[in-house]
XYZ file of N, CA and C in Angstrom:
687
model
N 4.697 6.446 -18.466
C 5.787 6.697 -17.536
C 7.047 7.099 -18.297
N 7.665 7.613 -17.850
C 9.203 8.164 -17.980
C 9.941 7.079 -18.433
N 10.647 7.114 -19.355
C 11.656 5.600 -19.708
C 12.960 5.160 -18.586
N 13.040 7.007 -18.356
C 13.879 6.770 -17.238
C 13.462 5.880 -15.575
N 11.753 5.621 -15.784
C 11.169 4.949 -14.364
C 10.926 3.684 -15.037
N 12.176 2.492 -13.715
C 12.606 1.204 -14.061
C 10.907 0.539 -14.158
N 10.982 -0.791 -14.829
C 10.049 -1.759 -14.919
C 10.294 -2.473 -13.299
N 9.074 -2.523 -12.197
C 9.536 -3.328 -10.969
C 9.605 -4.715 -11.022
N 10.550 -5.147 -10.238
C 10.637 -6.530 -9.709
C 9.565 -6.616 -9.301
N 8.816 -7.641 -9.667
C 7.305 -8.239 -9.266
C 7.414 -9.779 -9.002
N 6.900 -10.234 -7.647
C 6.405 -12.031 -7.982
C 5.308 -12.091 -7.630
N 4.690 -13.199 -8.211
C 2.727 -13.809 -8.402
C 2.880 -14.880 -7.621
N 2.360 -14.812 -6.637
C 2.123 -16.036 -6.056
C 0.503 -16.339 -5.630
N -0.139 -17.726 -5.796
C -1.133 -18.206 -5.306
C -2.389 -18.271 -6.741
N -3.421 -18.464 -6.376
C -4.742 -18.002 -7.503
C -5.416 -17.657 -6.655
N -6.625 -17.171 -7.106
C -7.975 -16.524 -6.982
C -7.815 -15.263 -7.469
N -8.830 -14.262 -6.842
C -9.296 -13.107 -7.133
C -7.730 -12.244 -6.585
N -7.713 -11.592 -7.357
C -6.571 -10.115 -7.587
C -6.242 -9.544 -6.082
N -4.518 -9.621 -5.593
C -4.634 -8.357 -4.740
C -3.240 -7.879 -4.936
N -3.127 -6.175 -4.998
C -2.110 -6.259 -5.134
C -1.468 -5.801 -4.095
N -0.106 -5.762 -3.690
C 0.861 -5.491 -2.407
C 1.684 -3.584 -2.921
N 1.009 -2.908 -1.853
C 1.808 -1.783 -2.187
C 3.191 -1.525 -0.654
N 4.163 -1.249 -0.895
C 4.886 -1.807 0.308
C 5.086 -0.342 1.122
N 6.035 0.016 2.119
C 6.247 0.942 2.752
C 7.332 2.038 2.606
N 7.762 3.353 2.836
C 9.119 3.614 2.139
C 10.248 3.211 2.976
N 11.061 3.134 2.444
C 12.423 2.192 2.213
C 12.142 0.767 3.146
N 11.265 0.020 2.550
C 10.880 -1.191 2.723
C 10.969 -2.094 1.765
N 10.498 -2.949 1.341
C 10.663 -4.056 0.462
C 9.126 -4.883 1.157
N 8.936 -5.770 -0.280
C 7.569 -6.755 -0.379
C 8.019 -7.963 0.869
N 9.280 -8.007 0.824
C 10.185 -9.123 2.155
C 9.902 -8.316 3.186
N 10.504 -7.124 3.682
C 10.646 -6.501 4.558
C 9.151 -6.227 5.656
N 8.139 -6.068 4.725
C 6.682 -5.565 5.366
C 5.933 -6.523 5.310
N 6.075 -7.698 4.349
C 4.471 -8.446 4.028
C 4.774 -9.964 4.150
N 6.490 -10.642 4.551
C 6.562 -11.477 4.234
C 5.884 -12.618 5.275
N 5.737 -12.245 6.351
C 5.082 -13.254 7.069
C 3.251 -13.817 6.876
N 3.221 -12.357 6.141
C 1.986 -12.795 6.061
C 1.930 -13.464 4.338
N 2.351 -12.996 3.595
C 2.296 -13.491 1.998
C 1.623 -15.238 1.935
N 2.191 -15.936 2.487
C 1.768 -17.285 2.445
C -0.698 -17.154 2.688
N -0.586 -16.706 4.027
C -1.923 -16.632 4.082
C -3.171 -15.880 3.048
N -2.363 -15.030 2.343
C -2.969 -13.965 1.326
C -3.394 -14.896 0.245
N -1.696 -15.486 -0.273
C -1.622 -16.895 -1.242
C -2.688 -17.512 -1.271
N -3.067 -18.134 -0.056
C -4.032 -19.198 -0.009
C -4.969 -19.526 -0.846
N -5.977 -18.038 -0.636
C -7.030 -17.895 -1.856
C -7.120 -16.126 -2.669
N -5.786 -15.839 -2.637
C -5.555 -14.837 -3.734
C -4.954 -15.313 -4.530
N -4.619 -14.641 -6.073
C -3.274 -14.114 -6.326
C -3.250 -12.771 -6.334
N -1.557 -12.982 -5.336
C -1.181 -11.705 -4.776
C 0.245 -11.060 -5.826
N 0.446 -10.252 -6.186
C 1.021 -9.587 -6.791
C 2.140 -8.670 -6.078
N 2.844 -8.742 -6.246
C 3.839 -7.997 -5.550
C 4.842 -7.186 -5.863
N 4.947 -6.253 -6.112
C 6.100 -5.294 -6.636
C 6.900 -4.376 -5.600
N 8.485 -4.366 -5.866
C 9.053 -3.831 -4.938
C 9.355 -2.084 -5.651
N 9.168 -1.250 -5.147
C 9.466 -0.255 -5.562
C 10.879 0.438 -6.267
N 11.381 1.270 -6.534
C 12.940 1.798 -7.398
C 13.602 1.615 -5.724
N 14.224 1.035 -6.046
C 16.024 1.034 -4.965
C 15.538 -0.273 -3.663
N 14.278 -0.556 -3.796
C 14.127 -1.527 -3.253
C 13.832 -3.596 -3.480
N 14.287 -4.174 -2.983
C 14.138 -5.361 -3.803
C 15.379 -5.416 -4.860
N 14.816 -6.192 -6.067
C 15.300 -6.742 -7.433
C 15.062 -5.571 -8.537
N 14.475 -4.440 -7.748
C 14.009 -3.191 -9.060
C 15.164 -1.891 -8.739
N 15.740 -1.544 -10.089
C 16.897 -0.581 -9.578
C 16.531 0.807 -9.396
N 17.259 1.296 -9.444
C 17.025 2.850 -9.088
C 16.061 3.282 -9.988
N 15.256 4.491 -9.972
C 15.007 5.132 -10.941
C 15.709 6.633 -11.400
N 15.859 6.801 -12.497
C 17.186 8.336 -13.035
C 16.314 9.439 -12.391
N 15.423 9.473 -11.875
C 15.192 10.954 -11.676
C 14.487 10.430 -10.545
N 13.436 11.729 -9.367
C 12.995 11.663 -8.254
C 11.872 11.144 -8.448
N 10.989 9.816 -7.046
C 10.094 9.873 -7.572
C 8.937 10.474 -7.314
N 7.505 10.170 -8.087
C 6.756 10.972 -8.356
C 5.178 9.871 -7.963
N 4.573 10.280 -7.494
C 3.581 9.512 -6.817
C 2.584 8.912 -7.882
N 2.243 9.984 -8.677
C 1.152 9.335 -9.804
C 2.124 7.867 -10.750
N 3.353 8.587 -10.941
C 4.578 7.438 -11.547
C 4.746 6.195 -10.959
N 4.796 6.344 -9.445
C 5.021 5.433 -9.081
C 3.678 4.451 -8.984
N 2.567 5.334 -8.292
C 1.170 4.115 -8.581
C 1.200 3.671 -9.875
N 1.289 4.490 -10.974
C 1.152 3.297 -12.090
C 2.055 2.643 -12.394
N 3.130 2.347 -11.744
C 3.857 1.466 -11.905
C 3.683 0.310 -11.411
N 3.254 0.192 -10.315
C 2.304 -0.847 -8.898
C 1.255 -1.280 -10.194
N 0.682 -0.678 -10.337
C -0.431 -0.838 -11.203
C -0.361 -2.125 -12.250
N 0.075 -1.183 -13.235
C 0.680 -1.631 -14.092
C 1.972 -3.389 -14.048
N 2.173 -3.630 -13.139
C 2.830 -4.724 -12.553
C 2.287 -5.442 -12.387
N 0.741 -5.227 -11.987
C -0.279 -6.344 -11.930
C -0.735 -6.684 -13.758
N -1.120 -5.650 -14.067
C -1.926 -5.525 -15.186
C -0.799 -6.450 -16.433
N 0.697 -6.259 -16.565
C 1.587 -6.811 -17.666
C 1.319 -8.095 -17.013
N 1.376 -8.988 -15.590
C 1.150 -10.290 -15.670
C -0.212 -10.882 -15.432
N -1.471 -9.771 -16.384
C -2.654 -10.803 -16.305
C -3.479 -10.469 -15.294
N -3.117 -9.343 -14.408
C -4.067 -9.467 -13.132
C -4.675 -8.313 -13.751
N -5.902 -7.917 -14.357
C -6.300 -6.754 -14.320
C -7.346 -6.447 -13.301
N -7.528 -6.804 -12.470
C -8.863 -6.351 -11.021
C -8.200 -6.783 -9.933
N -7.962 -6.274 -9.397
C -7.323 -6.431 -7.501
C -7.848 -5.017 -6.641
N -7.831 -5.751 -4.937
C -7.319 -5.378 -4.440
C -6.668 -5.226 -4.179
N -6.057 -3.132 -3.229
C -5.058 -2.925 -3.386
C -4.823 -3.113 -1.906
N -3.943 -3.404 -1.475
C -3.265 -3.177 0.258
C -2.049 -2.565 0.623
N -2.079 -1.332 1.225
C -1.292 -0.483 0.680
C -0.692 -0.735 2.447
N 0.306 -0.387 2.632
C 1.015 0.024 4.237
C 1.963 1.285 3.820
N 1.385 2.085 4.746
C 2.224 3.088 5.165
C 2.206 4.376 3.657
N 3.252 4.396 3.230
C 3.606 5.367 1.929
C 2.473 4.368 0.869
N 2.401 3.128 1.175
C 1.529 2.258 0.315
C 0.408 2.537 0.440
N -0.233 3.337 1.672
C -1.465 3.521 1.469
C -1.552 4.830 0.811
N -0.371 5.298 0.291
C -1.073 6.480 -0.764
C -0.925 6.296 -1.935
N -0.007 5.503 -2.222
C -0.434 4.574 -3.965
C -1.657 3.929 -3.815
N -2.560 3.363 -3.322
C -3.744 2.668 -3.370
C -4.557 3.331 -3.130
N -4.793 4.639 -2.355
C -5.921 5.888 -2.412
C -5.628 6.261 -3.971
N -4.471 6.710 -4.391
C -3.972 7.177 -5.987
C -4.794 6.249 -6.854
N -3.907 5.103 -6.943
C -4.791 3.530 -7.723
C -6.043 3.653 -7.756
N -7.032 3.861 -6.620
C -8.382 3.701 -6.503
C -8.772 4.965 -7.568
N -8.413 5.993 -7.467
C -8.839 7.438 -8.215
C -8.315 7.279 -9.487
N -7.239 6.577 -9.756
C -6.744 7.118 -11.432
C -7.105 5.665 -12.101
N -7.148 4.636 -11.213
C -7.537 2.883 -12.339
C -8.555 2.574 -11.841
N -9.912 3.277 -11.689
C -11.201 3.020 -10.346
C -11.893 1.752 -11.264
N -11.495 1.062 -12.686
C -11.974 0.277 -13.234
C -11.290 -0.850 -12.751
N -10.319 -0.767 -12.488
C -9.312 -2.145 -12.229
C -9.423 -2.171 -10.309
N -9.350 -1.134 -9.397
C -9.310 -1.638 -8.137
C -10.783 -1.678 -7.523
N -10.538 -3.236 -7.323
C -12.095 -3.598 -6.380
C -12.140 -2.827 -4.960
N -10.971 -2.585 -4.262
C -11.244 -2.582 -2.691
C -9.871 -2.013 -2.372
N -9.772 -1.463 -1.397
C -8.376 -1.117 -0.394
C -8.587 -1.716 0.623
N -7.274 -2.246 1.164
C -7.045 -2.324 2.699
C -5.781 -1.059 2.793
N -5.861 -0.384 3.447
C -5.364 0.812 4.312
C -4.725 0.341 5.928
N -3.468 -0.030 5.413
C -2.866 -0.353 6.898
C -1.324 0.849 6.940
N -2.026 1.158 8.409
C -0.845 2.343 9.332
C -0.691 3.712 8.056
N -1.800 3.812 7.776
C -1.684 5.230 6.782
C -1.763 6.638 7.176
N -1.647 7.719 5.949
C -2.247 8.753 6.019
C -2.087 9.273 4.704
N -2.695 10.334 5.207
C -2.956 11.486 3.245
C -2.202 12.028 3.057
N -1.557 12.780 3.805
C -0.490 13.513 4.182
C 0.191 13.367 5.336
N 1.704 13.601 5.354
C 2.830 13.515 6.313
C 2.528 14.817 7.086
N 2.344 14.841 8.522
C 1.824 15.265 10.085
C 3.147 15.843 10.325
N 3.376 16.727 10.951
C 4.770 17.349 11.247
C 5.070 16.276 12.423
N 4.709 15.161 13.160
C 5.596 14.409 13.767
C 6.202 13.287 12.607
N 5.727 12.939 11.811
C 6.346 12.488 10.693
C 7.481 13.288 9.935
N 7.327 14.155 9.525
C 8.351 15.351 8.997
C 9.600 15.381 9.826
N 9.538 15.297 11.121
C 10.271 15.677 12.148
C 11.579 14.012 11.861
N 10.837 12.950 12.065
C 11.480 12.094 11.628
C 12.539 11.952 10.314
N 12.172 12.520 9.692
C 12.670 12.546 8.439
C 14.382 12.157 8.080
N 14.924 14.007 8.161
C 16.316 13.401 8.186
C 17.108 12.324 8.884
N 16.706 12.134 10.305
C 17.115 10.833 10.998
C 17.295 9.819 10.236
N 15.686 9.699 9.793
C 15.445 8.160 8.691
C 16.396 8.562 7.802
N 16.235 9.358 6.868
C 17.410 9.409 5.847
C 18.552 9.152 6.258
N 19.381 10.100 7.204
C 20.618 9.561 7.343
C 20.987 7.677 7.637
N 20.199 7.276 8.369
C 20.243 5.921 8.257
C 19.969 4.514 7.155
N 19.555 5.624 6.411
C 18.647 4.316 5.117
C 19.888 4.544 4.266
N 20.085 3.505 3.090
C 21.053 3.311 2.132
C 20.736 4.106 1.365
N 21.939 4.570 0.299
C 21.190 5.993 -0.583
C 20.485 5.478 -1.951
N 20.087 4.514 -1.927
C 19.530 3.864 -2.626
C 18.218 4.254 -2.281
N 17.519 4.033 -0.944
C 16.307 4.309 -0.202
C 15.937 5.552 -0.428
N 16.700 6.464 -0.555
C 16.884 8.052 -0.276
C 15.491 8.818 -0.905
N 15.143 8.230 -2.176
C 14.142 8.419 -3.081
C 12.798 8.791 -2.274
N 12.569 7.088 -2.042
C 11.524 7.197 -1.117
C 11.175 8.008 -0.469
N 12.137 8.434 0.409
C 11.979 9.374 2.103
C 11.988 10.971 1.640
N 12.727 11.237 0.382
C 12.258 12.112 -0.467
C 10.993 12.769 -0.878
N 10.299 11.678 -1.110
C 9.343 11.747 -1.675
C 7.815 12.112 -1.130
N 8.729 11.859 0.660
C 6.821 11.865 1.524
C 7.069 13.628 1.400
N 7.494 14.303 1.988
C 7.182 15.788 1.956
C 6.183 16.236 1.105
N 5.920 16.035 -0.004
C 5.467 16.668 -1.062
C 4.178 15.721 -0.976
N 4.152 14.994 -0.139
C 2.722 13.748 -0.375
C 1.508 14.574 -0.128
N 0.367 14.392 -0.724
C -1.194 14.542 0.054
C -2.457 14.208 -0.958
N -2.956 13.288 -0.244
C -4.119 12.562 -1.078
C -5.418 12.565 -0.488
N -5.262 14.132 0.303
C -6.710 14.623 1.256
C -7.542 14.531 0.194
N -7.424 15.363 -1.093
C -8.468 15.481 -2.106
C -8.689 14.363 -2.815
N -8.042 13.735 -2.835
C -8.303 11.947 -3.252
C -9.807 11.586 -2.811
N -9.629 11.367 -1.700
C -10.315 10.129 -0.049
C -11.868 10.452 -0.520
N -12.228 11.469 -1.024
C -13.501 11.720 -1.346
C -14.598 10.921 -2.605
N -12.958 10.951 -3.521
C -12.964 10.245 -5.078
C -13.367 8.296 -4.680
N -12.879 8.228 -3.603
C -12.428 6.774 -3.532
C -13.958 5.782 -3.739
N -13.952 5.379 -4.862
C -15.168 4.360 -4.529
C -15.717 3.083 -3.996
N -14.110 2.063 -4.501
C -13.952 1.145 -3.627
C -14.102 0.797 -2.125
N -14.791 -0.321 -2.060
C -15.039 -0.553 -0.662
C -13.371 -0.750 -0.313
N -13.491 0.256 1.351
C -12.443 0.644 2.203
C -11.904 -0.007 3.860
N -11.209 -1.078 4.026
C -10.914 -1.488 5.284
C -9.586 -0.396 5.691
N -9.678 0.367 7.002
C -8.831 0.899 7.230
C -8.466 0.320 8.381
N -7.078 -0.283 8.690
C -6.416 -0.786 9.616
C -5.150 0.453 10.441
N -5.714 0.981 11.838
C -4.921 1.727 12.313
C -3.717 0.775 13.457
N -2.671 1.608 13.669
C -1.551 0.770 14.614
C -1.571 2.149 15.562
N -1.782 1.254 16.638
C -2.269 2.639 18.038
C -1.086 2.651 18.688
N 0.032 1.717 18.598
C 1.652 2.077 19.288
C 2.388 2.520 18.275
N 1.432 3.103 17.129
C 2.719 3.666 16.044
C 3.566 4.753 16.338
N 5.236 4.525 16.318
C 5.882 5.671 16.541
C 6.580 6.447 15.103
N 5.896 6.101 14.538
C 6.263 6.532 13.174
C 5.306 6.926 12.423
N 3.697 6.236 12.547
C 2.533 7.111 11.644
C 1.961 7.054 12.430
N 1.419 8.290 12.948
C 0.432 8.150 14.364
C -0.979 7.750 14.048
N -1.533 7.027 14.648
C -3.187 6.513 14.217
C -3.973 7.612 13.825
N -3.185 8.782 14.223
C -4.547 10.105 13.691
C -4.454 9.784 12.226
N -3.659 9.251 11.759
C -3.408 9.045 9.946
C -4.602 8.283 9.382
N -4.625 7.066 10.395
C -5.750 6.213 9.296
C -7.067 6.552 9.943
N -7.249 7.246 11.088
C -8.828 7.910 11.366
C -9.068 9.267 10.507
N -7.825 9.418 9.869
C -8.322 10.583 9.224
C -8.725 10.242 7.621
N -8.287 8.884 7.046
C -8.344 8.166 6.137
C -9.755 7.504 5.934
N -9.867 7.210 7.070
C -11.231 6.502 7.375
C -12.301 7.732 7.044
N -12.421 8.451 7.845
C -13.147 9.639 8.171
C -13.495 9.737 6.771
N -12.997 10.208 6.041
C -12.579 10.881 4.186
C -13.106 10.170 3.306
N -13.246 8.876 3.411
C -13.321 7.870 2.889
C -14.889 7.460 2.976
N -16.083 7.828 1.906
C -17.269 7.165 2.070
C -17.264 5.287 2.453
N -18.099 5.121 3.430
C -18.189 3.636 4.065
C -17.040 3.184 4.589
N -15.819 3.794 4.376
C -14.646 3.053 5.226
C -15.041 1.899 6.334
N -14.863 0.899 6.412
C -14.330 0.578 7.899
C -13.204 0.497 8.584
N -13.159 0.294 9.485
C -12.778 1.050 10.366
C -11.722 0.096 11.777
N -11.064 -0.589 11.643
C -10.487 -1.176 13.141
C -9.111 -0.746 13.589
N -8.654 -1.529 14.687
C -7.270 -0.919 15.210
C -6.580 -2.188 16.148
N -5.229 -2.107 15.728
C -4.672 -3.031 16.318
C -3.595 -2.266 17.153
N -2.847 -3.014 18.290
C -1.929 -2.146 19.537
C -0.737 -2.810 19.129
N -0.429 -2.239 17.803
C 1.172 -3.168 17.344
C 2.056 -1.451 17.158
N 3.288 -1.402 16.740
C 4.228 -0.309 16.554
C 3.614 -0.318 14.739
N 4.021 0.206 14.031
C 4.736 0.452 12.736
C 4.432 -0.823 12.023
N 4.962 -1.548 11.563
C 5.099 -2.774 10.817
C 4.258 -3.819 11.197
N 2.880 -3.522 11.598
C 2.084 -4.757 12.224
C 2.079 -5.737 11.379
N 2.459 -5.922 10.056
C 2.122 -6.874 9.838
C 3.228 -8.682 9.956
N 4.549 -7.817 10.358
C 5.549 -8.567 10.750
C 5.468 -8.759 12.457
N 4.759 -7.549 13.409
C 4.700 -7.458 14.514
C 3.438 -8.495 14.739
N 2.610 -8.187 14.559
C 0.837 -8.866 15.028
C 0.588 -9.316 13.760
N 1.857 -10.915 12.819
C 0.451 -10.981 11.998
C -0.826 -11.543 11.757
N -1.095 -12.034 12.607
C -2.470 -13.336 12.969
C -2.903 -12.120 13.359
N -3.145 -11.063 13.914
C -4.079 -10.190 14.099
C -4.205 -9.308 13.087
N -2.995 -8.938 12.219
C -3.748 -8.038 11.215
C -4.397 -9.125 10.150
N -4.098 -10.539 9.982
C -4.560 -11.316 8.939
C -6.030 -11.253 9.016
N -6.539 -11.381 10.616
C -7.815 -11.617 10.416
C -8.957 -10.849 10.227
N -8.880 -9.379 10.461
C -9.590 -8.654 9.889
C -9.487 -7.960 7.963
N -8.160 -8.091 7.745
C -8.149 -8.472 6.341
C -8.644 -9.412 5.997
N -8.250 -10.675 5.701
C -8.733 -11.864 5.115
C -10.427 -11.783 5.218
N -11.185 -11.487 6.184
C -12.173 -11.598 6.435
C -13.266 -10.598 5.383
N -12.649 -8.866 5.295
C -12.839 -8.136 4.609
C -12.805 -8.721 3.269
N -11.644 -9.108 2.794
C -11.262 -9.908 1.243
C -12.210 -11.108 0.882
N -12.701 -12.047 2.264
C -13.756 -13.077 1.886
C -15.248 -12.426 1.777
N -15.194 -11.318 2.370
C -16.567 -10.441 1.508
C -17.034 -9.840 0.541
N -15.396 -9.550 0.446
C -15.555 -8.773 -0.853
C -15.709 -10.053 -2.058
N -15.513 -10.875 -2.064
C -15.109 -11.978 -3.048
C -16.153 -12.503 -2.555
N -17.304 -12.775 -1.736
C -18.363 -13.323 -2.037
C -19.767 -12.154 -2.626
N -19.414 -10.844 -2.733
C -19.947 -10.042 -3.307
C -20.048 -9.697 -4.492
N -18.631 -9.903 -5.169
C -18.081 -9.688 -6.438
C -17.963 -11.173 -7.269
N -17.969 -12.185 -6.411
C -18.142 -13.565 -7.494
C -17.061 -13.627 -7.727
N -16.972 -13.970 -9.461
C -15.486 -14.117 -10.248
C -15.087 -12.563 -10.635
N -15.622 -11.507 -10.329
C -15.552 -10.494 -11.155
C -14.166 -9.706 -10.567
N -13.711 -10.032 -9.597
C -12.474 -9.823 -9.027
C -11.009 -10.689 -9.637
N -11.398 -11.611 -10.581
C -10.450 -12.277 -11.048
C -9.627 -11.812 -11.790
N -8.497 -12.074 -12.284
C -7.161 -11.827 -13.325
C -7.980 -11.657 -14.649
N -7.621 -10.582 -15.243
C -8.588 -11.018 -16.638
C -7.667 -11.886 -17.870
């Protein structure tokens, strides 16, 4: 990475087998995951990194850059010990964890894919400046950054077993995102919850339980081999 792309604010919470938290743009690991973090805890360790301008991690000097930024996620697990996780990506997060799966396919066991896509849909695009003008210019990066996104040619690469979680009242990533994720994706599965955007602060006892459930399979499939190395 660039010296100029900051080291992220990261916290470890819990043990077991590896997962890591990829968050949303101009969101934070608080902002998207915190209600649920405790249940993940239970029998993960979950890893968490907040992206440049979000959280405890500062800006980064130049724009960012998607491969930069997954290995930075990455890599956040890997400096404290976690080298094998799942990744759970929301939103802009689910295209660092399609990325992750293709460029570290040794280190990620599994994706969960919640409210995604490969590429930004011109009703997404359309949103855009709005969001910008409202986000701090700190955020700015982020919202920057979806235009130029697409990880269609990824979804093919992906080997990890795939839970894709769609949000069918999304007014911000329309569910065609994660059926098209799914679709792309050899073995994906496949469910859908009737929350807006942020299900996991909106519905989280409903998105917990088809995650958690996915994660207790995968971890009775994989043994210890999902653990921190």
């Amino acid at each position: 990475m660039r010296d100029s792309f900051p080291a992220l604010a990261t916290t470890v919470t819990g043990t077991g087998p590896g997962v890591l938290l990829a968050h949303g743009a101009t969101g934070s690991i608080e902002d998207n995951f915190a209600p649920v973090l405790p249940a993940l805890a239970a029998a993960h360790t979950v890893v968490a990194p907040d992206y440049p301008g979000s959280g405890g991690t500062p800006l980064a000097a130049a724009p960012l850059d998607l491969d930069e930024l997954t290995d930075a996620v990455v890599d956040s697990a890997v400096r404290r010990g976690v080298g094998r996780f799942a990744v759970l990506g929301f939103s802009l997060g689910t295209l660092v964890a399609v990325r992750a799966a293709v460029r570290h396919p040794e280190r990620v066991t599994a994706l969960v894919l919640t409210a995604g896509f490969a590429r930004p849909d011109d009703h997404l695009l359309g949103l855009l400046p709005g969001w910008r003008a409202e986000a701090p210019p700190a955020l700015h990066p982020h919202i920057d950054l979806i235009p130029s996104l697409d990880t269609t040619g990824d979804l093919a690469e992906v080997a990890a077993p795939t839970l894709v979680v769609a949000t069918t009242a999304d007014s911000m990533v329309l569910p065609a995102g994660s059926r098209a994720l799914a679709a792309g994706i050899r073995g994906a599965r496949y469910t859908e919850i009737d929350s807006d955007h942020v299900v996991m602060v909106e519905r989280s006892e409903e998105w917990l339980k088809p995650v958690l459930d996915f994660l207790h399979l995968l971890s009775l499939s994989e043994g210890k081999d999902g653990e921190g190395e």
